[in-house]
Short mmCIF file of C-alpha atoms in Angstrom, two decimals:
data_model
loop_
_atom_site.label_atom_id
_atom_site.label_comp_id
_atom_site.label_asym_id
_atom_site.label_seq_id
_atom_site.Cartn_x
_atom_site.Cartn_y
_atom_site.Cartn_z
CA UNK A 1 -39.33 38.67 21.25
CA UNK A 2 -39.01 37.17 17.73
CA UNK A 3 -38.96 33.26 17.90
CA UNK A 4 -37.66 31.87 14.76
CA UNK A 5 -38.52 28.02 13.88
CA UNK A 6 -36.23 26.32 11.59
CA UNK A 7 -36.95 23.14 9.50
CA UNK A 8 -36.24 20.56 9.23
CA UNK A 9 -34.33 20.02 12.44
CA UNK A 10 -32.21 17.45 10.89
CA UNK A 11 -31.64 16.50 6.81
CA UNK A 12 -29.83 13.66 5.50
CA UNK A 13 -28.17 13.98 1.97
CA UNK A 14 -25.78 13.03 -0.01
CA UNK A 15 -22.71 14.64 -1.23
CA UNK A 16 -23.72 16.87 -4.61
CA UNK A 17 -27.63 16.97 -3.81
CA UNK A 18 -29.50 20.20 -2.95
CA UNK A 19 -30.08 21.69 0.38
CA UNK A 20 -33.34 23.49 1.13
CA UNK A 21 -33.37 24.83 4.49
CA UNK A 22 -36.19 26.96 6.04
CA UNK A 23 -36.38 29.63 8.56
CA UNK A 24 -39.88 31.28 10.19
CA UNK A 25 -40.16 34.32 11.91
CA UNK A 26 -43.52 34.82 14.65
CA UNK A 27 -43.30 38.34 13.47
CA UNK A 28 -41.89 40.33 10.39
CA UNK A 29 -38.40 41.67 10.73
CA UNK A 30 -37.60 44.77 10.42
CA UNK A 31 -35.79 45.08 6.99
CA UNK A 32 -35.49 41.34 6.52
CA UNK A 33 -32.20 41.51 8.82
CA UNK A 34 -31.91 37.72 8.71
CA UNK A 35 -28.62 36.08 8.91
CA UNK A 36 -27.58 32.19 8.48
CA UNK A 37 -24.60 30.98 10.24
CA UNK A 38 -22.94 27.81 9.66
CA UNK A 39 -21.20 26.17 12.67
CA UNK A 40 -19.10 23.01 12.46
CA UNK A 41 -18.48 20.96 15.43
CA UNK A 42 -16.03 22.93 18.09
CA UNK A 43 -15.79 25.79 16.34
CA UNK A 44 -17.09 29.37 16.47
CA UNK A 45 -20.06 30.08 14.06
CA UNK A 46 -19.35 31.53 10.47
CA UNK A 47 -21.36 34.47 9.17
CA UNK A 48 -22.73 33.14 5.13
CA UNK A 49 -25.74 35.19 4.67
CA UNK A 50 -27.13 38.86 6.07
CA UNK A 51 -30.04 40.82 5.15
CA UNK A 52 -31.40 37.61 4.14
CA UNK A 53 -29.75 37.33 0.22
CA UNK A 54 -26.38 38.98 0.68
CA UNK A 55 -23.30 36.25 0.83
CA UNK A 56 -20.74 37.16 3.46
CA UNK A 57 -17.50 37.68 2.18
CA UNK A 58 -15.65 34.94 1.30
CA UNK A 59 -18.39 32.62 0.85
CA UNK A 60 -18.99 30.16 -2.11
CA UNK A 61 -22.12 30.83 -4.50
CA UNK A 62 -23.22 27.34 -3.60
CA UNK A 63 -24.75 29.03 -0.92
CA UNK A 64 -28.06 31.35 -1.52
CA UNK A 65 -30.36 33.06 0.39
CA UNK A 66 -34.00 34.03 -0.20
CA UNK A 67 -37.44 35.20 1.64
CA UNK A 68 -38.92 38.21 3.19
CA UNK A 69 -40.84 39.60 6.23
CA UNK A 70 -41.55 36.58 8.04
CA UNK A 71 -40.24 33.03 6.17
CA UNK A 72 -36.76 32.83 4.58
CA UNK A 73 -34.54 29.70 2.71
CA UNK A 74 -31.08 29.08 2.67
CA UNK A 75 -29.92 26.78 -0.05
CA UNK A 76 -27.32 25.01 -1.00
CA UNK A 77 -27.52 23.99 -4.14
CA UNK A 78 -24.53 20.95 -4.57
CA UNK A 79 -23.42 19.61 -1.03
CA UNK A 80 -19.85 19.49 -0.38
CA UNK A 81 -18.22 17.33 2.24
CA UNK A 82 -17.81 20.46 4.09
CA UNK A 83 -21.14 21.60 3.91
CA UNK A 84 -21.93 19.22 6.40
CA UNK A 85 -23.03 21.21 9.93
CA UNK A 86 -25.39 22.87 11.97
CA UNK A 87 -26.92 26.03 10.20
CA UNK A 88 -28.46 28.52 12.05
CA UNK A 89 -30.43 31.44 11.55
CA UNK A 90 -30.67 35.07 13.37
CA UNK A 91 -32.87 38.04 13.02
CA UNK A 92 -30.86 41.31 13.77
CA UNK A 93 -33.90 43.68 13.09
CA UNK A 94 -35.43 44.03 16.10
CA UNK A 95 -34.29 43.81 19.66
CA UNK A 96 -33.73 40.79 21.55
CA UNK A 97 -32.16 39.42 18.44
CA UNK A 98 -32.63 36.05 18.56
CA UNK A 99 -32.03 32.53 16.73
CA UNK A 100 -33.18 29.29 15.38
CA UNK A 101 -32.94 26.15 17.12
CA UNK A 102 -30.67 25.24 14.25
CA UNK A 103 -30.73 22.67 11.38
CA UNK A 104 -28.16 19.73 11.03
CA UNK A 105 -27.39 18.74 7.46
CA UNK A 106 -25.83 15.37 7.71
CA UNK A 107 -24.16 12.94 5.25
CA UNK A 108 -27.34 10.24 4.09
CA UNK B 1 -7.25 40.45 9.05
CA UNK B 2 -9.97 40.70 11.84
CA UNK B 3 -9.22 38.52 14.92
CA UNK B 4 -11.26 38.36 18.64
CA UNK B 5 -8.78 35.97 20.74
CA UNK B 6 -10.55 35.36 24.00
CA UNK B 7 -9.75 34.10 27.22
CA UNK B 8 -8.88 30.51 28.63
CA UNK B 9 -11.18 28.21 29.79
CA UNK B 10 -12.57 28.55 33.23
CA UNK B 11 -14.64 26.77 36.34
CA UNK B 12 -16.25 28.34 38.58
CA UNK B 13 -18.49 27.66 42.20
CA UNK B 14 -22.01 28.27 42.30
CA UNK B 15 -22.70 31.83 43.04
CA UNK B 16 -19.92 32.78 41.80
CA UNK B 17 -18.91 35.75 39.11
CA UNK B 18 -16.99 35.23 35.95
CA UNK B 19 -15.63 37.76 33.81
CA UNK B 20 -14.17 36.54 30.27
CA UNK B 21 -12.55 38.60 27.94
CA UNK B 22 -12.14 39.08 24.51
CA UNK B 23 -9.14 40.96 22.53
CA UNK B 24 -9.88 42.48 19.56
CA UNK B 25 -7.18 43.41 16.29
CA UNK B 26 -7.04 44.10 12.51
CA UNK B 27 -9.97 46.83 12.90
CA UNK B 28 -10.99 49.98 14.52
CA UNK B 29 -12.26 48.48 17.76
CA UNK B 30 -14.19 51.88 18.67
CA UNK B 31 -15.89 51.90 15.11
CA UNK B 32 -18.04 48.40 15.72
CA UNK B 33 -20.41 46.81 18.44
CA UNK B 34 -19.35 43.50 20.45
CA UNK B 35 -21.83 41.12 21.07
CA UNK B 36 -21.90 38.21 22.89
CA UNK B 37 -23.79 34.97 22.14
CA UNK B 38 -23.50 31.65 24.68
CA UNK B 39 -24.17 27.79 23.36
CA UNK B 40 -24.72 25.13 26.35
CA UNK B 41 -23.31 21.93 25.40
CA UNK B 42 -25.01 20.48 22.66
CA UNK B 43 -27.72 23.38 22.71
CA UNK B 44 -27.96 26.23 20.21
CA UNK B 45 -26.80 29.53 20.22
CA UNK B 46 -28.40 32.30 22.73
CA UNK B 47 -27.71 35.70 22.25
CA UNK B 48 -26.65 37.72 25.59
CA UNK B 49 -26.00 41.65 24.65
CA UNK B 50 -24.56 43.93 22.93
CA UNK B 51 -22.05 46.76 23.92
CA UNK B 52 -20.82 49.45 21.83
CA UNK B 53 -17.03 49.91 21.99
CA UNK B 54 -17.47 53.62 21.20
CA UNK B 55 -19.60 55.19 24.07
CA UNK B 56 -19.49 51.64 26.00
CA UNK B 57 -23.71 51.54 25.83
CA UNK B 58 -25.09 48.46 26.05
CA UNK B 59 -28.56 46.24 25.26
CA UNK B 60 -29.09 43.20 26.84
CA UNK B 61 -31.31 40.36 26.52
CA UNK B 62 -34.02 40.51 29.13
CA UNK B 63 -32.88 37.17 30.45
CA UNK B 64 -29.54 38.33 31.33
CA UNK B 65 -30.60 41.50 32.76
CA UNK B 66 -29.05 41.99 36.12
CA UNK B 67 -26.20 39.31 35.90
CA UNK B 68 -24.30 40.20 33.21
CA UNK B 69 -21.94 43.24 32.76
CA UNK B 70 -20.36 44.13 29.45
CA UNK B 71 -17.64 46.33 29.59
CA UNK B 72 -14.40 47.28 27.56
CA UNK B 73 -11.22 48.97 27.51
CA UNK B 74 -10.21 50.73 24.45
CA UNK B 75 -6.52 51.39 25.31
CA UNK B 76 -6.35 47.79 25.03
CA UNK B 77 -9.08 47.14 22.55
CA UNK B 78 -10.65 44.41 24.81
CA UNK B 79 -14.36 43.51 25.70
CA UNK B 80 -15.26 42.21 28.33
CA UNK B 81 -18.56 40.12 29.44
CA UNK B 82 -18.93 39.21 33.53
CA UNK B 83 -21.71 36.98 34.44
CA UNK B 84 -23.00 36.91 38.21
CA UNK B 85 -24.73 34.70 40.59
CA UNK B 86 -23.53 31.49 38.61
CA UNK B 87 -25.32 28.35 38.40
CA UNK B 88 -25.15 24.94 36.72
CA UNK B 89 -27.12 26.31 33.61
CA UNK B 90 -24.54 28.73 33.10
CA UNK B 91 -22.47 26.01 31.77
CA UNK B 92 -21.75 26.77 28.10
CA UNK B 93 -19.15 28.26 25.13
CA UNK B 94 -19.34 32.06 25.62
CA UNK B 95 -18.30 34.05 22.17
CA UNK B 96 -17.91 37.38 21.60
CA UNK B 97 -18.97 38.40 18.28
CA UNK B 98 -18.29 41.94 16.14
CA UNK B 99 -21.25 43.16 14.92
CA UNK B 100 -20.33 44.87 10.76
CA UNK B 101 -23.17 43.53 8.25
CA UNK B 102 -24.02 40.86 11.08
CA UNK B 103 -22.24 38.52 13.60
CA UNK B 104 -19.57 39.17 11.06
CA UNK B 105 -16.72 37.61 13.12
CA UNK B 106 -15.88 35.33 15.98
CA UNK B 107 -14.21 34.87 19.12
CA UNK B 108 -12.87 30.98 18.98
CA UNK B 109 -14.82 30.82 22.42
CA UNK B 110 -14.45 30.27 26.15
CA UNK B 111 -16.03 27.39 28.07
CA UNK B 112 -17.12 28.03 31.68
CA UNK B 113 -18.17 25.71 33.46
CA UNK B 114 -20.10 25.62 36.89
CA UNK B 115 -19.80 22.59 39.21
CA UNK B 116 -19.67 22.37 43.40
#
């Protein structure tokens, strides 16, 4: 099983600053098939990023994605006040697919 | 537009089975895998299985394996994800996800919860 370790587990920043979140795989996956998620609190998680650079549809260009085989980066490059959540990552390239622990990106 | 509506909230006894379902419109259900991911209150997310609304094969995660059915119904376009032998850790959001690029979209979620 692929454990992924995000960091930091928690990031304080203000509004309009730059998000730099990082994701680490304990193996390479399989055709970088990482996805980030964004969940806010009591809702269902929202698809932003697959195959590690690709934006979902629908999503802002605010939000990039980056890496390969083992250590991937979301970033965010000017927070919003609805930026503010739990972001997760997933690796879909090999079975169990599994995700992060999750990072929080709250308001500093 | 793509929508997975699934069902009300439930509690259940230890040892106890739960079966939650999830109702899928705006696609081909048949053309796409559900999957189904859990989140224990205030924990992350934990992916459970996968079934394929085609042939109805499934994949689940070794931790599950034994207690959890997935299932569907296509003349209903439904999926459906029991879980057996409940106990208190069991407590948690289940989602049922369709699987396109990713997790592309999202049940809204069903809590079960497990308490004597």
């Amino acid at each position: 099983e692929i454990v992924l370790t995000q960091s930091p587990a928690t990031l304080s920043l203000s509004p309009g600053e730059r998000a730099t979140l990082s994701c680490r795989a304990s193996q390479i996956i399989n055709n970088n098939y990482l996805a980030w998620y964004q969940q806010k609190a009591g809702q269902a998680p929202r698809l932003l990023i697959y195959g590690a650079s690709s934006r979902a549809t629908g999503i802002s260009d605010r939000f990039s994605g980056s890496g390969s085989e083992t250590d991937f980066t979301l970033t965010i490059s000017r927070l919003e006040p609805e930026d503010f959540a739990v972001y997760y990552c997933q690796q879909y390239g090999n079975s169990p697919w599994t995700f992060g622990q999750g990072t929080k990106v709250e308001i500093k | 537009q793509v929508q997975l509506v699934q069902s009300g909230a439930e509690v259940m006894k230890p040892g106890a089975s739960v079966k939650v379902s999830c109702k899928a419109s705006g696609y081909t259900f048949s053309a796409h895998y559900i999957h189904w991911v859990r989140q224990a209150p205030g924990q992350g997310l934990e992916w459970m299985g996968w079934m394929s609304a085609n042939r109805g094969g499934t994949n689940y995660a070794q931790k599950f394996q034994g207690r959890v059915t997935l299932t569907r119904d296509t003349s209903i376009n439904t999926a459906y994800m029991e879980l057996s032998r409940l106990n208190s850790d069991d407590t948690a959001v289940y989602y049922c996800a369709r699987q396109d690029v990713a997790l592309d979209d999202w049940g809204q979620g069903t809590l079960v919860t497990v308490s004597s």
